Amino acid sequence: DMQVTQSPSTLSASVGDRVAITCRGSQSFSGWLAWYQHKPGRAPNLLIYKASTLASGVPSRFSGSRSGTDFTLTISSLQPDDFGTYYCQQYETFGQGTKVEIK
Amino acid sequence: EVHLVESGGGLVQPGGSLRLSCAASGFNFRSFAMNWVRQAPGKGPEWISAISAGGDNTYYADSVKGRFTISRDNSRNTLYLQMTNLRVDDAAIYSCAKPLDPYYYGSGFDPWGQGTLVTVSS
């Protein structure tokens, strides 16, 4: 079975900080890796797809990259509205989530 | 604008059954594969099932295989999930989700519905 390992599990940073979240897939990658932001009481919101393509309407401070089987979501300058839990998804498998808190 | 609205959740005893529905609008429903995803309290999302655009092919996570059945009615733009032999650990918010690629269900989900709550308790 495919496994996706996401880290860190929690992240606390200040407004303006650059933050990064990583996912490692267990199988070779052939295209589909997505990142989501999830806030309580709301449906998850797609941020990035195909590892590095910004979804429509998503601020440009969000970006995605890949190095081998490691994938990274980067927020270049953390904003107050960026709190929430972030998940990666490779094919039908989700990472464990990263809770982002604003200091 | 794409809208997905789930219904049919509720409280059910262990071993019971429920049928969830997902009403879709704002896109060509009959041309897209569709998914069901669930999220238990305090846990991350779990993909549980998908169906091809025409309904010919269905896919299930091991955790629900043999107990859940996905189906669709393209004339009504509606996706269904029949759940039987429900267990306590099936309790979650169940959401339908549209894939980015109409032919591949695991191609990233956009959007997700708000979900319907399923509680399994005696």
PDB file of C-alpha atoms in Angstrom, chain B residues 7 9-10 12 23-24 26 28 33 37-38 40 70 75 77 80 83 88 90 99 107 114 117 122:
ATOM      1  CA  SER B   7     -27.187  14.542   2.503  1.00  0.00           C
ATOM      2  CA  GLY B   9     -26.065  11.326   7.289  1.00  0.00           C
ATOM      3  CA  GLY B  10     -27.305  10.659  10.790  1.00  0.00           C
ATOM      4  CA  VAL B  12     -27.086   4.695  13.241  1.00  0.00           C
ATOM      5  CA  ALA B  23     -26.112  16.489  -5.524  1.00  0.00           C
ATOM      6  CA  ALA B  24     -23.803  18.056  -8.088  1.00  0.00           C
ATOM      7  CA  GLY B  26     -22.178  23.686 -12.144  1.00  0.00           C
ATOM      8  CA  ASN B  28     -20.807  18.308 -16.688  1.00  0.00           C
ATOM      9  CA  ALA B  33     -15.274  10.373 -12.202  1.00  0.00           C
ATOM     10  CA  VAL B  37     -13.835  10.937   1.185  1.00  0.00           C
ATOM     11  CA  ARG B  38     -14.326  10.852   4.950  1.00  0.00           C
ATOM     12  CA  ALA B  40     -13.091  11.247  11.411  1.00  0.00           C
ATOM     13  CA  ILE B  70     -20.775   3.625  -4.674  1.00  0.00           C
ATOM     14  CA  SER B  75     -29.696  11.783 -15.244  1.00  0.00           C
ATOM     15  CA  ASN B  77     -26.503  14.575 -11.377  1.00  0.00           C
ATOM     16  CA  TYR B  80     -24.558   7.831  -3.883  1.00  0.00           C
ATOM     17  CA  MET B  83     -23.146   1.916   3.599  1.00  0.00           C
ATOM     18  CA  VAL B  88     -18.067   2.568  15.306  1.00  0.00           C
ATOM     19  CA  ASP B  90     -16.906   4.490  10.369  1.00  0.00           C
ATOM     20  CA  PRO B  99     -11.355  15.232  -9.369  1.00  0.00           C
ATOM     21  CA  SER B 107      -5.976  13.566  -9.575  1.00  0.00           C
ATOM     22  CA  GLN B 114     -19.231  20.451   3.003  1.00  0.00           C
ATOM     23  CA  LEU B 117     -22.048  13.647   9.495  1.00  0.00           C
ATOM     24  CA  SER B 122     -25.506   2.168  20.290  1.00  0.00           C
TER      25      SER B 122
END
